[in-house]
C-alpha positions as semicolon CSV with decimal commas, in nm:
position;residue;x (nm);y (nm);z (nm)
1;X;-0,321;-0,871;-1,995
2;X;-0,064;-0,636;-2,164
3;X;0,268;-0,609;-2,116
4;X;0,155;-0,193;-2,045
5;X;-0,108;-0,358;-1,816
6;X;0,121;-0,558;-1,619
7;X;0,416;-0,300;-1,565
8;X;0,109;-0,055;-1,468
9;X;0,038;-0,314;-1,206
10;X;0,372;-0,389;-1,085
11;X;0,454;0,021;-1,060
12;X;0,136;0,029;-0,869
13;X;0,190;-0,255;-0,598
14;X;0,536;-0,109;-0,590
15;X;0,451;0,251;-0,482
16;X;0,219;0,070;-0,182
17;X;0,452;-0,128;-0,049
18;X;0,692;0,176;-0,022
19;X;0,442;0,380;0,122
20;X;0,323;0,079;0,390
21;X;0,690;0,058;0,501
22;X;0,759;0,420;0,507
23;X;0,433;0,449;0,763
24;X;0,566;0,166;0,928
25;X;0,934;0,316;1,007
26;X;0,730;0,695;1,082
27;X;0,480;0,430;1,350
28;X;0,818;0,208;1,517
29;X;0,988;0,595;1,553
30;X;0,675;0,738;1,749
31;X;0,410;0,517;1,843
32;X;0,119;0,796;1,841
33;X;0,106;0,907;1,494
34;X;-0,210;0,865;1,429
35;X;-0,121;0,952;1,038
36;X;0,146;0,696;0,975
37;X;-0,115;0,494;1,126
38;X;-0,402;0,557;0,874
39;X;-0,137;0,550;0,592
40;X;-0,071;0,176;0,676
41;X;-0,429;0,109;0,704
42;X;-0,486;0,284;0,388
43;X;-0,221;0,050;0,225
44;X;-0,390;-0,265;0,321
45;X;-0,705;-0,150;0,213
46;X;-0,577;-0,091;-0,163
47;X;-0,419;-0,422;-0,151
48;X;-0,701;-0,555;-0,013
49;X;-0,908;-0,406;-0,305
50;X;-0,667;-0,530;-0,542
51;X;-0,688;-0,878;-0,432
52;X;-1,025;-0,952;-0,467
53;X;-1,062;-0,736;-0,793
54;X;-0,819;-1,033;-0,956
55;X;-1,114;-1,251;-0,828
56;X;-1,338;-1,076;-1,072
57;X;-1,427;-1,205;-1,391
58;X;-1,299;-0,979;-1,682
């Protein structure tokens, strides 16, 4: 992997775990938002993804 490659990555896990605590502070200030709710499932689901695609054989 590139050096490009790897400060793509970083940027990129970066900007989701902003976004996962930023829905987390909107869901501890009102429990019902149902958008700051799909915004942290959203999160895990890209980190999910991005877990098992460094499982994948290049």
């Amino acid at each position: 992997m590139s050096m490009a490659e790897m400060f793509t990555v970083v940027i990129a896990a970066n900007m989701v775990t902003i976004v996962f605590i930023y829905a987390v502070w909107r869901i501890k200030k009102n429990e019902n938002d149902w958008h700051a709710i799909g915004l942290a499932l959203f999160c895990c689901l890209i980190a999910g993804v991005a877990s098992y695609a460094t499982l994948l054989p290049t």
